[in-house]
Amino acid sequence: MTDELPTDRLIALRPWEAPEVTSWGRLPMNAVDRRSGALPLDGDWRFQLLPAPDAPVGGAWSTAYVPGAWTVQDTDDLPQYTNVTMPFRQFPPQVPAANPTGVYERELDVPAEWAGRRIVLQVGAAESVLLVHVDGRPVGVSKDSHLAAEFDLTGVVRPGERSALRLTVVKWSDATHIEDQDHWWHGGITRSVLLYATDPLHLADVTARARQDGELLVDCLVRNAAGDRALPGGWYVTADLDGELLAQDAEFDRINIEDDRVSDFLGEARIHATVPEVRTWNAEQPELYGLTVRLHRADGTVADTSYHRVGFRDVEITGRDLLVNGERVFIRGVNRHDFHPLTGRTVSYDDMRADLVVLKRFGFNAIRTAHYPNDPALYDLADELGFYVVDEADIESHDHAHEIADDPRYLNAFVDRVSRMVLRDKNHPSIIIWSLGNESDYGANHDAAAGWVRRHDPTRPIQYEGAAKLGWADPDVASDIACPMYAALEDCVAHALSGEQTKPLIQCEYSHAMGNSNGTLADHWAAIESTPGLQGGFIWEFWDHGILQRVSDGRPVGRTGAGLYDNGVTAPGHRWAYGGDFGEAPHDGAFVADGVVFPDRTPKPAMYEHREIAAPVRIRCFRHEGIVLANHQHFRGLEWLAGTWELALADGRTLTGPAKLPELCPGETAAVPLPFEVPADGGEAWLTLRVTVGEDQPWAPAGTEVCAPQIRIRAADPLGEPVPAGPAVEVDGEGLLRHPLLTVAPALSLWRAPTDNDELGGMALRWRTWGLDQLVRKVVSVHQKGERVTVLAEYAGTVGVVRHRQEFTPVEGGVRVDESAELPEEFDDVARVGSVFETVAGLDLLEWFGQGPWESYPDRAAGAPVGHHSLPVDELFTPYLRPQESGGRHGVRRFTLSAPDATGLAVELDEPRQVSVTRHRAEDLTAVTHHDELVPRPGCVVHIDAAHRGLGTASCGPDTFPSYLVAPGVHRWSWTLRVL
């Protein structure tokens, strides 16, 4: 066993090169929380960064803050981002000779009152190999960058005296080959360090299993100072639940010992109780009970205590359904890394809580801890706020997956990492699934780890995408759930309808959120909710992993940069760095910026799409007698919600009134009367139910908007033929419209600044090959008949010619523009077809009737209700980390651009169209890599699109659906421009 490695071997051992060694001197993992009453060791430590682990320590010392990666603390070893490719070329288990090694030192003052007690050091996380020395003596070794390591210091420190503690962290090791996750590479001590003391005879582990029916089973393991199981005669264990002693109804199964030999004591105790009228735990109503377990000496005094919050719930798979408390729940999940833009992988409790609050407010109910066990506080918060958690082991060997999956040298590491995760986290009700890791192929090492889990914890299913991909219905693989990533929706539906499905289908990753993305999310959920056998999935991912960087020197700002960013835009002189921005090679560029929130946790527009898709209250249909509402929750009624009705009329009026939500059990519907008498005039009419939190929730105060379901009450009147009025339209010799408010005349646009999906999906390359970014306009004819002027032009790319027709008709107060564009067959998938023009400076406010207020696109528009919206032009643009097409609004019927004195222009559209108004041309966005390089134009760049391509998720996953593509053939659109 590696834990029995002789001490004299440690000095000669090179643990960073020994895959068969997962630890030495490290204590077994357990679920006893020792944070209370511990001595924190966080703060500034003496620090040296060595070029290699064998390099001598010497020279000047600097300081490093613990916890925190040294890569964001002003060292010469900077962050590096790779997705699949390892950051070095060596084949596993080898590592490069140039191997950054951090040496941390500080004095350790052990309290005198700890005399006679067992003293333990806990290092929350260290990347990737940790070596512990006290006063120069070796204590132990640990691998696994995302789980705590504990070491018994009782024999090497003296209470009341000072010792020298040294923690050496080696960045690269054999273990790095199975930590090849899609995020920044860092080095250092990234979670808190603490020292705690226990009685020599102590609670070594507590396992609490709380069932939906109120049954509570608590298994306690007691050890002595030598690590042997021990429960001496007369000693006993008790427990209370929310302060009520369970001993009265508990059955204690304890081995009775007949002599005093500690080595013979078997320290196991079981408490079995039933809680009447139990309040069950689920993600909607996360009811928790406080469980306190106490180890008593023979005289009744307490030797040790362990506190846990337990939730009574059951998790099971029945057929092809994953059930929580007997209910088939939809998994509205997101993948989440431990991340912070200033501190790398170190995340405070407050930051973690803020993460989960944002997710809760936008309708998420599940988290996959991609791709390692998260900070322990994350699970406490998930228990409290209500999330279903897939707890994932720290195993990803992406670059060498096939070789490592069956490599017996890594067998110990696989089993060690999975088992330690389970041992640490098993008492959390939020955890409903164990994951064996990510993107590591599938082999015997996975089967070994799965076998351990099934034996130790039969109460939860196991998932692993690498096993499930061999066959979604295969019963012989180590995954109880079919959990593919980025599977085509049609394949998922076909599997569910095939009659061959045997397991729940819950995608571990789908809807890749890189840049302007998450297209077809509503289409996915329409299929999920209507297809038995489909149960949801986890969006990739929560964060854009941009690190705050000083542009002047290209270095990360680190923990001193608070206040330098806000609302997705950094302060002057700073920017969000992504792969390659620190001069590193290899790197994978902006692929690390693929979250639904910006690095400062500002929600991207896609979050509003998800919020509406996950709405707890839906409008099913409109009937003359009223509106049919539905409760789409699994466990909760509507009593915690409040509502307001809002009726938007096309003529500019908005009527509002209170809404009384009906009493509905989960899944029920009810008809409610129309809240207004809809005016006979006013044109198109849309009714919105703005649903808010009615009473304070742990994650939102009363008044927080939860969703805004909407239904159309009356259709729009068709736009009639223009009636010429006023003087003829002025057109120049090139057939371009002259207008006092326009600096660039309306022209045909087929190009957009490529999104990340466009670039990585290959569409942008096709568009450039066709020359769509550099179309050459040629006037064919300019013809005037009466007041109308007709201009025919051709736009030529590298291949193909687009015939464009504009007809200008003077109307009262302005001009009507009727356009058509004929795309040749070669242009079978273009970005857009429409008009683009530019305005004079000073028109800084956009008001519109259409979908909004946030950005929306044809395949991502479910979360933007139709109404009257108003925003400053400078707030319309969405600053995705790599500049690209953004700021569009779908379904716009009309809009105005105005100056502070209310002068400006108004545009009326023939039908709902895709419109964008920003300060940037497409070529401006395409020419730069970061937003600090952009120079806003003084006027507005306005796009009116007859058709606009969907966004899809092709940067990693399926493209948009065919119905959202812009096809060849004739496209027609009309719009009217007037002066305010």
PDB file of C-alpha atoms in Angstrom, residues 42-190:
ATOM      1  CA  ASP A  42      -4.584  31.258   5.347  1.00  0.00           C
ATOM      2  CA  GLY A  43      -2.721  34.462   4.622  1.00  0.00           C
ATOM      3  CA  ASP A  44       0.709  35.495   3.410  1.00  0.00           C
ATOM      4  CA  TRP A  45       3.322  32.741   3.408  1.00  0.00           C
ATOM      5  CA  ARG A  46       7.015  32.986   2.592  1.00  0.00           C
ATOM      6  CA  PHE A  47       7.352  31.769  -0.966  1.00  0.00           C
ATOM      7  CA  GLN A  48       9.888  30.750  -3.564  1.00  0.00           C
ATOM      8  CA  LEU A  49       9.153  29.555  -7.079  1.00  0.00           C
ATOM      9  CA  LEU A  50      11.798  27.069  -8.194  1.00  0.00           C
ATOM     10  CA  PRO A  51      12.385  26.018 -11.817  1.00  0.00           C
ATOM     11  CA  ALA A  52      12.177  22.318 -10.893  1.00  0.00           C
ATOM     12  CA  PRO A  53      11.420  20.192  -7.829  1.00  0.00           C
ATOM     13  CA  ASP A  54      15.079  19.185  -7.484  1.00  0.00           C
ATOM     14  CA  ALA A  55      16.339  22.764  -7.568  1.00  0.00           C
ATOM     15  CA  PRO A  56      17.796  23.972  -4.255  1.00  0.00           C
ATOM     16  CA  VAL A  57      15.849  26.394  -2.102  1.00  0.00           C
ATOM     17  CA  GLY A  58      17.828  29.558  -1.633  1.00  0.00           C
ATOM     18  CA  GLY A  59      18.057  33.225  -2.330  1.00  0.00           C
ATOM     19  CA  ALA A  60      15.433  35.810  -1.557  1.00  0.00           C
ATOM     20  CA  TRP A  61      11.958  34.905  -0.420  1.00  0.00           C
ATOM     21  CA  SER A  62       8.845  36.654  -1.619  1.00  0.00           C
ATOM     22  CA  THR A  63       5.301  36.219  -0.323  1.00  0.00           C
ATOM     23  CA  ALA A  64       2.328  34.357  -1.722  1.00  0.00           C
ATOM     24  CA  TYR A  65      -1.206  34.452  -0.454  1.00  0.00           C
ATOM     25  CA  VAL A  66      -2.793  31.159   0.564  1.00  0.00           C
ATOM     26  CA  PRO A  67      -5.179  30.124  -0.793  1.00  0.00           C
ATOM     27  CA  GLY A  68      -4.355  31.261  -4.296  1.00  0.00           C
ATOM     28  CA  ALA A  69      -2.580  30.064  -7.422  1.00  0.00           C
ATOM     29  CA  TRP A  70       0.897  31.480  -7.860  1.00  0.00           C
ATOM     30  CA  THR A  71       0.112  31.891 -11.552  1.00  0.00           C
ATOM     31  CA  VAL A  72      -2.016  34.956 -10.707  1.00  0.00           C
ATOM     32  CA  GLN A  73       0.286  36.321  -7.995  1.00  0.00           C
ATOM     33  CA  ASP A  74       2.928  38.184  -9.978  1.00  0.00           C
ATOM     34  CA  THR A  75       5.304  35.301 -10.625  1.00  0.00           C
ATOM     35  CA  ASP A  76       7.032  34.408 -13.870  1.00  0.00           C
ATOM     36  CA  ASP A  77       4.860  31.302 -14.243  1.00  0.00           C
ATOM     37  CA  LEU A  78       1.698  32.618 -15.905  1.00  0.00           C
ATOM     38  CA  PRO A  79      -1.645  30.912 -16.596  1.00  0.00           C
ATOM     39  CA  GLN A  80      -1.940  28.714 -19.675  1.00  0.00           C
ATOM     40  CA  TYR A  81      -5.118  27.540 -21.363  1.00  0.00           C
ATOM     41  CA  THR A  82      -5.458  24.342 -23.338  1.00  0.00           C
ATOM     42  CA  ASN A  83      -8.544  22.266 -23.968  1.00  0.00           C
ATOM     43  CA  VAL A  84      -7.317  18.828 -25.077  1.00  0.00           C
ATOM     44  CA  THR A  85      -3.611  19.195 -25.793  1.00  0.00           C
ATOM     45  CA  MET A  86      -1.339  18.771 -22.800  1.00  0.00           C
ATOM     46  CA  PRO A  87       0.836  21.792 -22.022  1.00  0.00           C
ATOM     47  CA  PHE A  88       3.956  19.661 -22.533  1.00  0.00           C
ATOM     48  CA  ARG A  89       4.919  16.936 -24.997  1.00  0.00           C
ATOM     49  CA  GLN A  90       6.000  14.158 -22.633  1.00  0.00           C
ATOM     50  CA  PHE A  91       4.037  10.911 -22.802  1.00  0.00           C
ATOM     51  CA  PRO A  92       2.398   9.704 -19.557  1.00  0.00           C
ATOM     52  CA  PRO A  93       3.582   9.339 -16.898  1.00  0.00           C
ATOM     53  CA  GLN A  94       6.566  11.517 -17.787  1.00  0.00           C
ATOM     54  CA  VAL A  95       6.742  15.261 -17.161  1.00  0.00           C
ATOM     55  CA  PRO A  96       9.150  17.971 -18.334  1.00  0.00           C
ATOM     56  CA  ALA A  97      12.352  18.724 -16.470  1.00  0.00           C
ATOM     57  CA  ALA A  98      11.331  22.382 -16.378  1.00  0.00           C
ATOM     58  CA  ASN A  99       8.669  21.940 -13.736  1.00  0.00           C
ATOM     59  CA  PRO A 100       7.632  25.012 -11.684  1.00  0.00           C
ATOM     60  CA  THR A 101       7.722  24.182  -7.987  1.00  0.00           C
ATOM     61  CA  GLY A 102       6.389  26.429  -5.269  1.00  0.00           C
ATOM     62  CA  VAL A 103       7.856  26.285  -1.774  1.00  0.00           C
ATOM     63  CA  TYR A 104       5.609  27.745   0.933  1.00  0.00           C
ATOM     64  CA  GLU A 105       6.840  28.287   4.491  1.00  0.00           C
ATOM     65  CA  ARG A 106       5.448  29.702   7.692  1.00  0.00           C
ATOM     66  CA  GLU A 107       5.746  29.276  11.438  1.00  0.00           C
ATOM     67  CA  LEU A 108       3.246  26.982  13.078  1.00  0.00           C
ATOM     68  CA  ASP A 109       2.250  27.923  16.616  1.00  0.00           C
ATOM     69  CA  VAL A 110       0.349  25.012  18.107  1.00  0.00           C
ATOM     70  CA  PRO A 111      -1.916  26.101  20.997  1.00  0.00           C
ATOM     71  CA  ALA A 112      -0.704  24.880  24.362  1.00  0.00           C
ATOM     72  CA  GLU A 113      -4.207  23.708  25.253  1.00  0.00           C
ATOM     73  CA  TRP A 114      -3.916  21.099  22.509  1.00  0.00           C
ATOM     74  CA  ALA A 115      -1.510  19.079  24.641  1.00  0.00           C
ATOM     75  CA  GLY A 116      -2.485  15.415  24.658  1.00  0.00           C
ATOM     76  CA  ARG A 117      -4.706  15.846  21.609  1.00  0.00           C
ATOM     77  CA  ARG A 118      -4.380  14.538  18.093  1.00  0.00           C
ATOM     78  CA  ILE A 119      -3.209  17.352  15.770  1.00  0.00           C
ATOM     79  CA  VAL A 120      -4.058  17.294  12.068  1.00  0.00           C
ATOM     80  CA  LEU A 121      -3.030  19.504   9.147  1.00  0.00           C
ATOM     81  CA  GLN A 122      -5.554  19.933   6.333  1.00  0.00           C
ATOM     82  CA  VAL A 123      -4.525  21.351   2.945  1.00  0.00           C
ATOM     83  CA  GLY A 124      -7.701  22.069   0.993  1.00  0.00           C
ATOM     84  CA  ALA A 125      -6.222  21.621  -2.487  1.00  0.00           C
ATOM     85  CA  ALA A 126      -2.813  21.821  -4.142  1.00  0.00           C
ATOM     86  CA  GLU A 127      -1.991  21.560  -7.840  1.00  0.00           C
ATOM     87  CA  SER A 128      -0.717  19.002  -8.522  1.00  0.00           C
ATOM     88  CA  VAL A 129       1.595  17.254  -6.012  1.00  0.00           C
ATOM     89  CA  LEU A 130       1.909  18.277  -2.388  1.00  0.00           C
ATOM     90  CA  LEU A 131       4.890  17.420  -0.134  1.00  0.00           C
ATOM     91  CA  VAL A 132       4.657  18.277   3.575  1.00  0.00           C
ATOM     92  CA  HIS A 133       7.634  18.862   5.890  1.00  0.00           C
ATOM     93  CA  VAL A 134       7.695  20.040   9.495  1.00  0.00           C
ATOM     94  CA  ASP A 135      11.014  21.271  10.916  1.00  0.00           C
ATOM     95  CA  GLY A 136      12.700  19.621   7.951  1.00  0.00           C
ATOM     96  CA  ARG A 137      11.149  16.243   8.613  1.00  0.00           C
ATOM     97  CA  PRO A 138       9.066  14.634   5.857  1.00  0.00           C
ATOM     98  CA  VAL A 139       5.431  14.115   6.832  1.00  0.00           C
ATOM     99  CA  GLY A 140       3.637  13.045   3.684  1.00  0.00           C
ATOM    100  CA  VAL A 141       2.716  13.325   0.023  1.00  0.00           C
ATOM    101  CA  SER A 142      -0.621  13.820  -1.730  1.00  0.00           C
ATOM    102  CA  LYS A 143      -1.896  13.980  -5.280  1.00  0.00           C
ATOM    103  CA  ASP A 144      -5.320  15.040  -6.590  1.00  0.00           C
ATOM    104  CA  SER A 145      -5.522  18.772  -7.184  1.00  0.00           C
ATOM    105  CA  HIS A 146      -9.131  19.184  -6.087  1.00  0.00           C
ATOM    106  CA  LEU A 147      -9.540  17.269  -2.844  1.00  0.00           C
ATOM    107  CA  ALA A 148      -8.174  18.019   0.596  1.00  0.00           C
ATOM    108  CA  ALA A 149      -5.220  16.144   2.063  1.00  0.00           C
ATOM    109  CA  GLU A 150      -4.873  15.604   5.815  1.00  0.00           C
ATOM    110  CA  PHE A 151      -1.746  14.670   7.743  1.00  0.00           C
ATOM    111  CA  ASP A 152      -1.311  13.700  11.397  1.00  0.00           C
ATOM    112  CA  LEU A 153       1.277  16.058  12.929  1.00  0.00           C
ATOM    113  CA  THR A 154       0.907  14.809  16.499  1.00  0.00           C
ATOM    114  CA  GLY A 155       4.338  13.238  16.541  1.00  0.00           C
ATOM    115  CA  VAL A 156       6.188  16.113  14.884  1.00  0.00           C
ATOM    116  CA  VAL A 157       4.861  19.241  16.634  1.00  0.00           C
ATOM    117  CA  ARG A 158       4.646  20.201  20.296  1.00  0.00           C
ATOM    118  CA  PRO A 159       1.734  22.199  21.722  1.00  0.00           C
ATOM    119  CA  GLY A 160       2.877  25.553  23.045  1.00  0.00           C
ATOM    120  CA  GLU A 161       5.939  25.575  20.820  1.00  0.00           C
ATOM    121  CA  ARG A 162       6.708  26.920  17.347  1.00  0.00           C
ATOM    122  CA  SER A 163       7.497  24.706  14.351  1.00  0.00           C
ATOM    123  CA  ALA A 164       8.443  25.441  10.759  1.00  0.00           C
ATOM    124  CA  LEU A 165       5.873  24.179   8.246  1.00  0.00           C
ATOM    125  CA  ARG A 166       6.899  23.774   4.618  1.00  0.00           C
ATOM    126  CA  LEU A 167       4.472  22.866   1.851  1.00  0.00           C
ATOM    127  CA  THR A 168       6.099  22.114  -1.494  1.00  0.00           C
ATOM    128  CA  VAL A 169       3.825  22.056  -4.523  1.00  0.00           C
ATOM    129  CA  VAL A 170       5.067  20.563  -7.794  1.00  0.00           C
ATOM    130  CA  LYS A 171       3.081  21.775 -10.785  1.00  0.00           C
ATOM    131  CA  TRP A 172       3.554  18.905 -13.264  1.00  0.00           C
ATOM    132  CA  SER A 173       3.384  15.236 -12.382  1.00  0.00           C
ATOM    133  CA  ASP A 174       2.130  11.900 -13.636  1.00  0.00           C
ATOM    134  CA  ALA A 175      -1.182  12.999 -12.107  1.00  0.00           C
ATOM    135  CA  THR A 176      -1.321  15.975 -14.466  1.00  0.00           C
ATOM    136  CA  HIS A 177      -2.046  13.545 -17.301  1.00  0.00           C
ATOM    137  CA  ILE A 178      -5.396  12.740 -15.642  1.00  0.00           C
ATOM    138  CA  GLU A 179      -6.163  16.374 -14.842  1.00  0.00           C
ATOM    139  CA  ASP A 180      -6.285  17.447 -18.481  1.00  0.00           C
ATOM    140  CA  GLN A 181      -9.487  19.422 -18.084  1.00  0.00           C
ATOM    141  CA  ASP A 182     -10.787  22.213 -20.278  1.00  0.00           C
ATOM    142  CA  HIS A 183      -9.653  25.190 -18.168  1.00  0.00           C
ATOM    143  CA  TRP A 184      -6.621  27.248 -17.227  1.00  0.00           C
ATOM    144  CA  TRP A 185      -3.522  25.476 -15.967  1.00  0.00           C
ATOM    145  CA  HIS A 186      -2.459  26.906 -12.627  1.00  0.00           C
ATOM    146  CA  GLY A 187      -0.108  25.961  -9.833  1.00  0.00           C
ATOM    147  CA  GLY A 188      -0.250  26.436  -6.112  1.00  0.00           C
ATOM    148  CA  ILE A 189      -2.367  25.951  -3.007  1.00  0.00           C
ATOM    149  CA  THR A 190      -5.851  26.862  -4.158  1.00  0.00           C
TER     150      THR A 190
END
